[in-house]
Coordinates of N, CA and C in Angstrom, one line a residue:
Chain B
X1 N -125.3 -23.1 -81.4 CA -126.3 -22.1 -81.9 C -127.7 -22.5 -81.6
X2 N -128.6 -21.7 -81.8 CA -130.3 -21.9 -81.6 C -130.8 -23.0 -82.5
X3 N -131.3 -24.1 -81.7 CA -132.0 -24.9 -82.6 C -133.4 -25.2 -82.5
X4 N -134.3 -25.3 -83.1 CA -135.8 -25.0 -83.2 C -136.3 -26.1 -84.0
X5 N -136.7 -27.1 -83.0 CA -137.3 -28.7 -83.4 C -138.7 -28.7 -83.2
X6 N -139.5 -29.5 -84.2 CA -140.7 -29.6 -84.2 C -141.2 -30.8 -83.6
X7 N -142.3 -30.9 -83.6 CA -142.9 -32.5 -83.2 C -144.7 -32.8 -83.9
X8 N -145.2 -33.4 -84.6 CA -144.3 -34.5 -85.1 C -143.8 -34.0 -86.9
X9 N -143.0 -34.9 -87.6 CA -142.3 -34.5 -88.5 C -143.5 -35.1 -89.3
X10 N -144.0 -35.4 -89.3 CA -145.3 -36.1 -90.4 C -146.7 -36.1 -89.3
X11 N -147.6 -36.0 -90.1 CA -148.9 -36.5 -89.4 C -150.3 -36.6 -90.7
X12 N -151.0 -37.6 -90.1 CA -152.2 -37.6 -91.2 C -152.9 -37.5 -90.2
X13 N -154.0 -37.2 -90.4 CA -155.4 -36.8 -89.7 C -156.8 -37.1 -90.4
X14 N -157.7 -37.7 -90.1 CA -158.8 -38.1 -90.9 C -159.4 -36.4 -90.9
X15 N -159.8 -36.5 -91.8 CA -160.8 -34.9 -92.3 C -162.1 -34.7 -90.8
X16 N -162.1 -33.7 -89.8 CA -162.7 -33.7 -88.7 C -162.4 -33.9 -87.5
X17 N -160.9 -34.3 -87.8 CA -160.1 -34.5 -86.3 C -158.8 -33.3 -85.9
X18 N -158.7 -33.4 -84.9 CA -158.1 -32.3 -85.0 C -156.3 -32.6 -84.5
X19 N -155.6 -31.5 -84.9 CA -154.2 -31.7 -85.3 C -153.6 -30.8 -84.3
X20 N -152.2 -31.1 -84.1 CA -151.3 -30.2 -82.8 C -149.7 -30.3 -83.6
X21 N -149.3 -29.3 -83.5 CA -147.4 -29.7 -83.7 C -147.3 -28.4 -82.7
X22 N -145.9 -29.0 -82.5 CA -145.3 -28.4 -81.4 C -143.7 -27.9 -81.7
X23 N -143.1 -26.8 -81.2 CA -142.4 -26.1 -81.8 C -141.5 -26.0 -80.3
X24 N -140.2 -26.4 -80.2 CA -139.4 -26.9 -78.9 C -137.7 -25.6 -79.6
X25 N -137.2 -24.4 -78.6 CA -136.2 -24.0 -79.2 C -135.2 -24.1 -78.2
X26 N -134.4 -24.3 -78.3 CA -133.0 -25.0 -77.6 C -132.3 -23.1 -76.3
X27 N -133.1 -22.2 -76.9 CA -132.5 -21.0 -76.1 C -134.3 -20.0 -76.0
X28 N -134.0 -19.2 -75.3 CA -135.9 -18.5 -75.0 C -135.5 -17.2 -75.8
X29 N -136.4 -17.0 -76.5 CA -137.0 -16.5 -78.1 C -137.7 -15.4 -77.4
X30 N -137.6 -14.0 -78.3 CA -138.2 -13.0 -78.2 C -139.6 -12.9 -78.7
X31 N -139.9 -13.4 -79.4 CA -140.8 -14.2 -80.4 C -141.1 -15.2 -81.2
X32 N -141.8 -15.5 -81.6 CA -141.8 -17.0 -83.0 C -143.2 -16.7 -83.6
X33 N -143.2 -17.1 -84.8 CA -143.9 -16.4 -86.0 C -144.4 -17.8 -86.6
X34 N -145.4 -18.4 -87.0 CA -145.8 -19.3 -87.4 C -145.9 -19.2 -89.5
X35 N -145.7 -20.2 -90.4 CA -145.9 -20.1 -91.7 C -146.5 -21.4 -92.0
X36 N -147.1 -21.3 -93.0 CA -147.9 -22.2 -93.5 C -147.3 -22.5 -94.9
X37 N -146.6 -23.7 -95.3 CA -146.5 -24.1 -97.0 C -147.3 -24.9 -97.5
X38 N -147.9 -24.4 -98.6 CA -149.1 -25.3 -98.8 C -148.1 -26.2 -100.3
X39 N -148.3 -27.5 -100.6 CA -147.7 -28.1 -101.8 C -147.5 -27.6 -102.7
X40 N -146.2 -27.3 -103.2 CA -145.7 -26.7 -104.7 C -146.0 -25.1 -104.3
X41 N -146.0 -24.8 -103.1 CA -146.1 -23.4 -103.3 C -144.9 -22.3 -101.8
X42 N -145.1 -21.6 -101.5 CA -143.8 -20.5 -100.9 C -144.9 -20.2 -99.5
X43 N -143.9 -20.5 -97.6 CA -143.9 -20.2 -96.7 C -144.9 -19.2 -97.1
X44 N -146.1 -19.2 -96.2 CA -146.9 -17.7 -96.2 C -147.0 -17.4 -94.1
X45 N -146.6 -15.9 -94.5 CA -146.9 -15.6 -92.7 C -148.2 -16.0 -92.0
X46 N -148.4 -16.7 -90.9 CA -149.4 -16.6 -90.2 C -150.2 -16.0 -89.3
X47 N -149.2 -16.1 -88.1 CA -149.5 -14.8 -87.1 C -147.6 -15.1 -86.6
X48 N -148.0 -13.9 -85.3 CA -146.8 -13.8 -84.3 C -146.9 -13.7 -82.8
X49 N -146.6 -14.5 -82.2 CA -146.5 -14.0 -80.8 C -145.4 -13.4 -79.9
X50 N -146.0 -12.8 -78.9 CA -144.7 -11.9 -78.5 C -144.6 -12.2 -77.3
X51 N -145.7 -12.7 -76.5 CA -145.9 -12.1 -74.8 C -146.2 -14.0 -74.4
X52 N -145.2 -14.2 -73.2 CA -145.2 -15.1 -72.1 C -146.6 -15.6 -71.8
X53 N -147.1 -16.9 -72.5 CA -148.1 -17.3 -72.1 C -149.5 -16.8 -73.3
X54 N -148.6 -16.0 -74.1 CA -150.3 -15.5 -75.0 C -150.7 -16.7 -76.0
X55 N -152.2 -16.3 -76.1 CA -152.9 -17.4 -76.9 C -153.5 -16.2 -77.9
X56 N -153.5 -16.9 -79.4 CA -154.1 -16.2 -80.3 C -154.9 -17.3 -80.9
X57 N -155.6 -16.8 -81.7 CA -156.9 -17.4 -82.6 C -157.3 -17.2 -84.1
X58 N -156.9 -17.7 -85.0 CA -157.6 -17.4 -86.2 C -158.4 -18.4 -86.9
X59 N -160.0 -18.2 -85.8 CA -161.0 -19.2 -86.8 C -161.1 -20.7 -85.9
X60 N -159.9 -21.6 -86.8 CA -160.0 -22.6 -86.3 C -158.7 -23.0 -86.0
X61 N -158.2 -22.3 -86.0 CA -156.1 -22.0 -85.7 C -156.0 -21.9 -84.4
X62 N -155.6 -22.5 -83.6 CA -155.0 -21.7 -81.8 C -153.2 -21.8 -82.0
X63 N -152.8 -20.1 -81.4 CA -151.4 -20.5 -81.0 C -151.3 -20.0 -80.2
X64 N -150.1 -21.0 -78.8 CA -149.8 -20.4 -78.2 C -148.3 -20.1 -78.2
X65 N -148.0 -19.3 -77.4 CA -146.8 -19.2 -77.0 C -145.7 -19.6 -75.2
X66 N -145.2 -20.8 -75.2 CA -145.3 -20.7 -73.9 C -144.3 -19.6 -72.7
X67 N -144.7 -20.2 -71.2 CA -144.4 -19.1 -70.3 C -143.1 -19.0 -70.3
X68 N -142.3 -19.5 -70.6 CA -140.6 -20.0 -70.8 C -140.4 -19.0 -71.7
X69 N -141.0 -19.0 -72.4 CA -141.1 -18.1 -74.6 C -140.1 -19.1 -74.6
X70 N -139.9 -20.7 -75.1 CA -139.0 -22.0 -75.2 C -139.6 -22.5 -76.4
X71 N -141.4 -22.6 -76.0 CA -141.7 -23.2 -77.4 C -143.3 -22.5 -77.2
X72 N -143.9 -23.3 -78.1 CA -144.8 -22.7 -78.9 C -146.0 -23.9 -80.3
X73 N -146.6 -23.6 -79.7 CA -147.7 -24.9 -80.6 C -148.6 -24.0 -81.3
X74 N -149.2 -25.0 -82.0 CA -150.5 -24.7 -83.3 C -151.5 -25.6 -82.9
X75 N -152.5 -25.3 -82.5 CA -153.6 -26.6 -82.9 C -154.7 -26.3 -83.6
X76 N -155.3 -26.9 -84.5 CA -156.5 -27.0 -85.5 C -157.2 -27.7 -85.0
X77 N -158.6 -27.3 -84.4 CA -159.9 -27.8 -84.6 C -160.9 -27.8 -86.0
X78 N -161.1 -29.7 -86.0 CA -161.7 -30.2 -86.8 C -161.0 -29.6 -88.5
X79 N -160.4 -30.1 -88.5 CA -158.9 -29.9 -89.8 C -160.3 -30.4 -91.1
X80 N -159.6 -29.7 -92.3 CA -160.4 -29.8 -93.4 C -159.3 -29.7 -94.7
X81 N -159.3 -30.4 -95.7 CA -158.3 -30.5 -96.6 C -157.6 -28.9 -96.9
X82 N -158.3 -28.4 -96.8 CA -157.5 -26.5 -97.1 C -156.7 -27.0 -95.8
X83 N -156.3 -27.5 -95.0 CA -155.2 -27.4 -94.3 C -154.3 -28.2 -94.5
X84 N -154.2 -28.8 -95.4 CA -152.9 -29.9 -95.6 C -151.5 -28.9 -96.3
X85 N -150.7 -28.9 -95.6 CA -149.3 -28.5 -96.0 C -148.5 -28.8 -94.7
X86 N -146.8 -27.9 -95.0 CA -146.3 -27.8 -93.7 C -146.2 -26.6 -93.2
X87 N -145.9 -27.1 -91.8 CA -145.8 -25.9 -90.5 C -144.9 -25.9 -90.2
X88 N -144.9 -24.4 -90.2 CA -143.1 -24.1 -90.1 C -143.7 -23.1 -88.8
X89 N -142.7 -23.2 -87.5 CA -142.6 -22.0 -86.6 C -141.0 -21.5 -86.8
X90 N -141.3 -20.0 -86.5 CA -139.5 -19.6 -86.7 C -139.6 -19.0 -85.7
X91 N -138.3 -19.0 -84.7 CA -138.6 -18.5 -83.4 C -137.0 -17.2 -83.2
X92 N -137.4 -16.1 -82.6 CA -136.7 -14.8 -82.9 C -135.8 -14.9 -81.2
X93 N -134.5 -14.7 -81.7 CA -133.2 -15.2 -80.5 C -133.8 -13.7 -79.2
X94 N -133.8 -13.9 -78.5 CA -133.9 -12.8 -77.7 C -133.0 -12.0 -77.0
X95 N -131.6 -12.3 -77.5 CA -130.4 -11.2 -77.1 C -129.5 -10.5 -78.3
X96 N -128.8 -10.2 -78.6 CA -128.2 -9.8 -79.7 C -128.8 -9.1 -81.0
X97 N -128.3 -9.8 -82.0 CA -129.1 -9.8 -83.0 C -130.6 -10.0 -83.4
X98 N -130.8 -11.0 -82.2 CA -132.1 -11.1 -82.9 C -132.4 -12.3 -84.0
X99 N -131.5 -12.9 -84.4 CA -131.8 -14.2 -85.8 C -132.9 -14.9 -85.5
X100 N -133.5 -14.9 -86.6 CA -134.8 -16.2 -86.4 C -134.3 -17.4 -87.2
X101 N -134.5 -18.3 -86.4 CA -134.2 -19.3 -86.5 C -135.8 -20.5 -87.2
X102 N -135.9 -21.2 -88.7 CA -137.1 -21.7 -88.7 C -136.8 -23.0 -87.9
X103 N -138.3 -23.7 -87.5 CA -137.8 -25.3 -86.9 C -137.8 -25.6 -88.2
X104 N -138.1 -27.2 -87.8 CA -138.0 -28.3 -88.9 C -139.4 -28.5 -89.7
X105 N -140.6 -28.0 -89.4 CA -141.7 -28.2 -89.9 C -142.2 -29.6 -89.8
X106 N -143.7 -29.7 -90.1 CA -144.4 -30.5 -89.6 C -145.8 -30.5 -90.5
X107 N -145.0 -31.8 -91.6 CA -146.4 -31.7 -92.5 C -147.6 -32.5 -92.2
X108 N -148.6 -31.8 -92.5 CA -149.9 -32.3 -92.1 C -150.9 -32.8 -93.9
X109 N -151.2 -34.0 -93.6 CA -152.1 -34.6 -94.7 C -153.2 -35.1 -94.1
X110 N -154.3 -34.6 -95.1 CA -155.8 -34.5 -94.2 C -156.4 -35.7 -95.1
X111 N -156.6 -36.8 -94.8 CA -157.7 -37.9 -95.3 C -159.1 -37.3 -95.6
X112 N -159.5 -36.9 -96.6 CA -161.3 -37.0 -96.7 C -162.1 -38.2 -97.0
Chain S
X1 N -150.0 -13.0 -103.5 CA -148.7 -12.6 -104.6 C -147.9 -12.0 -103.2
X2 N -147.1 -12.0 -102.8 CA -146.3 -11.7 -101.5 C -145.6 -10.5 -101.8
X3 N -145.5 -9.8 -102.7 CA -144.4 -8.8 -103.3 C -143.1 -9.3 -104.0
X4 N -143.2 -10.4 -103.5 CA -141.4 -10.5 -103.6 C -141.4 -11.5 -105.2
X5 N -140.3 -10.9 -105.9 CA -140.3 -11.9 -106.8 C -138.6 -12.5 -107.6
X6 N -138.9 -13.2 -107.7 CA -137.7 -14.3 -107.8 C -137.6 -15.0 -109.2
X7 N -136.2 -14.4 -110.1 CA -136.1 -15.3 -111.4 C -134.7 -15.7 -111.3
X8 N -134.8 -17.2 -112.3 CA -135.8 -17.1 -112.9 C -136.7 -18.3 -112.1
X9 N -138.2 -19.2 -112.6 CA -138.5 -20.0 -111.8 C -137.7 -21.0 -111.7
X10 N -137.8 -22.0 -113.1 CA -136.6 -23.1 -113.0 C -136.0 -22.7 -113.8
X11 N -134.6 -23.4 -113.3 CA -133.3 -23.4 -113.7 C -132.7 -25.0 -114.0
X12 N -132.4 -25.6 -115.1 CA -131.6 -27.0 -115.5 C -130.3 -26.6 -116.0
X13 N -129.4 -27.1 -115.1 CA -127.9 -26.9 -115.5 C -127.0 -28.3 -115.1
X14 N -125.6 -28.1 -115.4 CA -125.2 -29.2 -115.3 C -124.1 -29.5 -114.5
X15 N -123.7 -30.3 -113.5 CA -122.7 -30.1 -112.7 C -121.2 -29.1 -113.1
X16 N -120.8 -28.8 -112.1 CA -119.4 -27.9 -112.2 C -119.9 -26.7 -113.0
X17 N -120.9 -25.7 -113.4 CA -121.8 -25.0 -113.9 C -121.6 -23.6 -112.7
X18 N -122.3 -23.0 -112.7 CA -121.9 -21.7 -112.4 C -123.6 -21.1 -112.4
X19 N -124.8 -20.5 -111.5 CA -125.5 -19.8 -112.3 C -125.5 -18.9 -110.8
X20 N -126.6 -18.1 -111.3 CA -127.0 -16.5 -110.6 C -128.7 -16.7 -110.4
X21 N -129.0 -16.3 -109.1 CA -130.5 -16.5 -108.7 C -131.1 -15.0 -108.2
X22 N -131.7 -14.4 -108.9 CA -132.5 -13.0 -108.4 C -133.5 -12.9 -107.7
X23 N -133.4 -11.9 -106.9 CA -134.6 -11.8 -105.9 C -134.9 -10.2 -105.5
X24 N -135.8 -10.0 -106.1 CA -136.6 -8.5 -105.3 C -137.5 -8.5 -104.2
X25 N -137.1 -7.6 -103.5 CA -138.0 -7.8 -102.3 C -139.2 -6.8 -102.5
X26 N -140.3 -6.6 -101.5 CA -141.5 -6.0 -101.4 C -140.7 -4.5 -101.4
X27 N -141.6 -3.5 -102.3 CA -141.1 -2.1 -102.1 C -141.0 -1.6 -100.3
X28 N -139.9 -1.4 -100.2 CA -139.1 -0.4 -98.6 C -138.8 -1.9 -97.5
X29 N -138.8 -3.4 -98.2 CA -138.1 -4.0 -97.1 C -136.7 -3.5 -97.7
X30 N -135.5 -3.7 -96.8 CA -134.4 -3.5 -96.6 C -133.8 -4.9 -96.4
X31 N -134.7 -5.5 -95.9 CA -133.6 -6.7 -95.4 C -134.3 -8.0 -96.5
X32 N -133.1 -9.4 -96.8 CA -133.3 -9.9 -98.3 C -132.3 -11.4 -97.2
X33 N -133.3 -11.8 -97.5 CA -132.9 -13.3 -96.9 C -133.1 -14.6 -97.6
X34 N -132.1 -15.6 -98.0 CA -132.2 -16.7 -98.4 C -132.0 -18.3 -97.8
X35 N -132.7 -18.8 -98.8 CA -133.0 -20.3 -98.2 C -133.3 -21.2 -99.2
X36 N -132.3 -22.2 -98.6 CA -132.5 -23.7 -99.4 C -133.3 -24.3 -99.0
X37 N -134.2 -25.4 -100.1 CA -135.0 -26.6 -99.6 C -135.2 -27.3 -100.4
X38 N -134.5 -28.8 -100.1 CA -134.2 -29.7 -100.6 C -135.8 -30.3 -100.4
X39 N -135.9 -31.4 -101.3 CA -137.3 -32.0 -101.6 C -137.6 -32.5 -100.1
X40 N -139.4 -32.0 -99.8 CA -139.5 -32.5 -98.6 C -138.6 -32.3 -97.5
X41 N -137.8 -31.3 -97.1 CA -136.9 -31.0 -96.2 C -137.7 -29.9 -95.8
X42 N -137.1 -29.4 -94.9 CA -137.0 -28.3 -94.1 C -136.5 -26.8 -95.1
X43 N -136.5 -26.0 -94.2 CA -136.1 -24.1 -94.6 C -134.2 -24.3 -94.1
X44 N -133.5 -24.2 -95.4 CA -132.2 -24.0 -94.8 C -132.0 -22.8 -94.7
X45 N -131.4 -22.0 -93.8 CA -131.2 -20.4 -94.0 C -129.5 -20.8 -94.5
X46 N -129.5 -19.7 -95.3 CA -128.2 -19.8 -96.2 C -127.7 -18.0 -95.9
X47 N -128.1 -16.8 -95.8 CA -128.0 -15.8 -96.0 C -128.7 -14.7 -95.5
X48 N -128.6 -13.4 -94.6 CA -129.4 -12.4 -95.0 C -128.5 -11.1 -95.1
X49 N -129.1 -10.0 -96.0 CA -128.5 -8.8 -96.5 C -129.5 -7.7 -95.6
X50 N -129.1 -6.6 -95.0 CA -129.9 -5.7 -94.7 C -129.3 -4.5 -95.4
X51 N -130.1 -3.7 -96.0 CA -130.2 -2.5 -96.8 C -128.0 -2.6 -97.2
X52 N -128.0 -3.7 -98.7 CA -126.3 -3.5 -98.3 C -125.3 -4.3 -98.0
X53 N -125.6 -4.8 -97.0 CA -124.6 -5.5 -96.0 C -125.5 -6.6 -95.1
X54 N -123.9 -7.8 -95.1 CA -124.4 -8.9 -94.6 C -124.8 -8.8 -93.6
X55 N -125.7 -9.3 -93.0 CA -126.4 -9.6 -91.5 C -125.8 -10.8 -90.7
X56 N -126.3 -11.8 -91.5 CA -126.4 -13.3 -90.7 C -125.9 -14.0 -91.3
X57 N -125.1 -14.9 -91.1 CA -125.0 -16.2 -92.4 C -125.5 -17.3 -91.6
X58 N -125.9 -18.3 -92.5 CA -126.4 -19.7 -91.7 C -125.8 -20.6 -92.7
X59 N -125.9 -21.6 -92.9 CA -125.3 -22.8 -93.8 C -125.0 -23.0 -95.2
X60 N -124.3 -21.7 -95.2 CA -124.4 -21.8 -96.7 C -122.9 -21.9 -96.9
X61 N -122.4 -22.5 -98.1 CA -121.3 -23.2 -98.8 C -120.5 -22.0 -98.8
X62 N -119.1 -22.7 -99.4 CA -118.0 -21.5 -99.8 C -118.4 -21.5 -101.2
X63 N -119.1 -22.4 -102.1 CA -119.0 -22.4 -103.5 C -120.2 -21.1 -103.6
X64 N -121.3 -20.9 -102.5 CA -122.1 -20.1 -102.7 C -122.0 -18.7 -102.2
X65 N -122.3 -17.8 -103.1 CA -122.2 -16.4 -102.3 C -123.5 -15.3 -102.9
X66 N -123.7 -14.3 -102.3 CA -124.6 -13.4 -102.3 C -124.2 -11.8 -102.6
X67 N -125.4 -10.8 -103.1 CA -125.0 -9.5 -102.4 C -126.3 -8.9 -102.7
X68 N -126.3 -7.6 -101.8 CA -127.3 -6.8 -102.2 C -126.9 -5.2 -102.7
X69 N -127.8 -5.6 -103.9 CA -127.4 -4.4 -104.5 C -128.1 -3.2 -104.2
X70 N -127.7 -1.3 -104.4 CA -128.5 0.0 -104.1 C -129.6 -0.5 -104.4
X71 N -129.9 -0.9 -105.2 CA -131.7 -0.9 -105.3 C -132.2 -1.7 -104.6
X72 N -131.5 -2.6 -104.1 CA -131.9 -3.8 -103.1 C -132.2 -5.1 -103.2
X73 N -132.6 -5.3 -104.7 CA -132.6 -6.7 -105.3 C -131.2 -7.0 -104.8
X74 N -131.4 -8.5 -104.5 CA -130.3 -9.8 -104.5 C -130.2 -10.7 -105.4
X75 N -128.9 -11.1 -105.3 CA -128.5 -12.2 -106.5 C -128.0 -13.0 -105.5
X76 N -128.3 -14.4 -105.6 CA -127.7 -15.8 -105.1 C -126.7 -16.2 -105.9
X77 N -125.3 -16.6 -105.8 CA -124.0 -17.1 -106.8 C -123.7 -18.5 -106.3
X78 N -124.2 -19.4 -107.3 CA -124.0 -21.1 -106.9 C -123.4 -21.2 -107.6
X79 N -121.8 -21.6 -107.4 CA -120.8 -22.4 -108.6 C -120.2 -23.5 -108.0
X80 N -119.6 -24.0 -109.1 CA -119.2 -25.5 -109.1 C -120.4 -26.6 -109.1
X81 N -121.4 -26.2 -108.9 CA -122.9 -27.3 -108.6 C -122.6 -28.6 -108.8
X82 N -122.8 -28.9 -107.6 CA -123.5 -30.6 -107.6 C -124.3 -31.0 -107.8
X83 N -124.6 -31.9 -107.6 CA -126.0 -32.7 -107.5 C -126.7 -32.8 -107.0
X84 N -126.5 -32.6 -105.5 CA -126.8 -32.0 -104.1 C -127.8 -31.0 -104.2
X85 N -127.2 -30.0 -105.1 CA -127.4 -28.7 -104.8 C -128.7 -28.5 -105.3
X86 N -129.5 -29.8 -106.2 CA -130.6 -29.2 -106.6 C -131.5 -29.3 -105.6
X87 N -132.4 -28.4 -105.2 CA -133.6 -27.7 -104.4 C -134.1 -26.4 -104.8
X88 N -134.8 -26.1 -104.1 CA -135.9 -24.9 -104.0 C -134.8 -24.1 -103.5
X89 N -134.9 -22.9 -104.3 CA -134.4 -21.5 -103.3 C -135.4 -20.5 -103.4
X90 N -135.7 -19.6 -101.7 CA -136.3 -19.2 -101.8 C -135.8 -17.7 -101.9
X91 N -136.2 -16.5 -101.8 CA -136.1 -15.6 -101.2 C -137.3 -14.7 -100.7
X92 N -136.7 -14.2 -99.1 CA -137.5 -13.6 -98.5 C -137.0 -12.5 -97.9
X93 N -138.1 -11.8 -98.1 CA -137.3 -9.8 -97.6 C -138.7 -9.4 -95.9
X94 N -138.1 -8.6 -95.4 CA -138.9 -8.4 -94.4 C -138.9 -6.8 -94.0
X95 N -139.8 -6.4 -93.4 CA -139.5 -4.8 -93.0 C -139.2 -5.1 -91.5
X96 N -139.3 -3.9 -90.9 CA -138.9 -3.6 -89.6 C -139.5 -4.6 -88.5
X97 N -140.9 -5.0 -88.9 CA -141.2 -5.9 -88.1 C -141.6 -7.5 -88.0
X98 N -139.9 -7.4 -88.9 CA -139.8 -9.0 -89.3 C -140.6 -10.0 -89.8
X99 N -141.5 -10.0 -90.0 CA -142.6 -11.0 -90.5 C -141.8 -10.9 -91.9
X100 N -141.2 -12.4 -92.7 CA -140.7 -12.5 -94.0 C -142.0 -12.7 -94.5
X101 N -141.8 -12.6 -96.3 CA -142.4 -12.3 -97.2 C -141.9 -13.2 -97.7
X102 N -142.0 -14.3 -98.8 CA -141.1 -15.2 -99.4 C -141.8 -14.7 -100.7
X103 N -141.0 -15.0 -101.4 CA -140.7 -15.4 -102.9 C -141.5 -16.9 -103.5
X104 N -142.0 -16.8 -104.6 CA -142.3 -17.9 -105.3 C -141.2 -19.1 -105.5
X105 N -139.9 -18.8 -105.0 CA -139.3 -19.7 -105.4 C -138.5 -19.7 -106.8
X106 N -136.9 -20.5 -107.2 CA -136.5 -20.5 -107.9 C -136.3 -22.4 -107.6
X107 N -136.8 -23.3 -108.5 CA -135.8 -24.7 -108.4 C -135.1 -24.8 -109.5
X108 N -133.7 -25.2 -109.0 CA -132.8 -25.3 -109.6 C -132.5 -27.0 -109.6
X109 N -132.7 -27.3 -111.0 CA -131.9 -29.0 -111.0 C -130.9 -29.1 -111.7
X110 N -129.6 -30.2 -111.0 CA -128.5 -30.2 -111.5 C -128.0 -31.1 -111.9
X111 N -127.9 -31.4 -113.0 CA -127.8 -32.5 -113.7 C -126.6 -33.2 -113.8

């Protein structure tokens, strides 16, 4: 079945540096949808990509999606404590049904 | 507040126990999907219902089972519980264009 592995499974970051995880899926994905869990609280949607190679932006957020549609990264420029939780990518099967699959996530703790 | 909501929050029960986990989704999703998560773990997908009827299964036990009811709320069925079994469940409903909604969460510990 579809498996959807992250990289890395932990990361600290000093407050001002900036952060990458990366989202690797074992089959090419119609899509993948990024979430954010912040501590003691419930997956919130982020964005979504759809198209071979698109880059989106929110702020200080970049995602891409790569040309394969295989995987798919987040990176944060200059990370600030409102970013510490995990990153979840869930990536959407592109034949059939369609199942999204979440990866493993990738928690981020920001040093101030 | 995501729409979706989930009772009860916590749940303390005791092994070989039996309980029921609710979940309403955002008014007009149809589709009602669940997930385990054990402390610091990952999203297990355990389940999803569309308007009804099962969709998907993913890792979920024979001790555990699901349904969705006309109105569309779901109930999670964990029996026999282990000790294992205590984590976060979540539930999440989505409309047509997939983006889930999650739920606050139910944690269940099992004593």
């Amino acid at each position: 079945g579809q498996q959807v592995m992250q990289i890395p499974q932990y990361q600290h970051v000093q407050e001002g540096e900036d952060f990458t995880t990366y989202c690797n899926s074992s089959t090419t994905l119609s899509n993948i949808q990024w979430y954010k869990q912040r501590p003691g609280g419930h997956p919130v949607f982020l964005i979504q990509l759809v198209k071979s190679g698109e880059v989106k932006k929110q702020k200080r957020l970049t995602f891409q999606f790569g040309e394969a549609k295989k995987n798919s990264s987040l990176h944060i420029t200059a990370t600030q404590t409102t970013d510490v939780g995990t990153y979840f990518c869930a990536g959407r099967d592109s034949g059939g049904y369609q199942k999204v699959t979440f990866g493993t996530g990738t928690k981020l703790q920001v040093i101030p | 507040d995501s729409g979706v909501t989930q009772t009860p929050k916590h749940l303390i029960t005791a092994t070989g126990q039996r309980v029921t986990l609710r979940c309403s989704p955002r008014s007009g999703d149809l589709s009602v999907y669940w997930y385990q998560q054990s402390l610091d773990q990952g999203l297990q997908f355990l389940i999803q219902y569309y308007n009804g009827e099962e969709r998907a299964k993913g890792n979920i036990l024979e001790r555990f089972s699901a349904q969705q009811f006309p109105d569309l709320h779901s109930e999670l069925n964990l029996s026999s519980l282990e000790l294992g079994d205590s984590a976060l469940y979540f539930c999440a409903s989505s409309s047509q264009h997939y983006t889930q909604y999650f739920g606050p969460g139910t944690r269940l510990t099992v004593l």
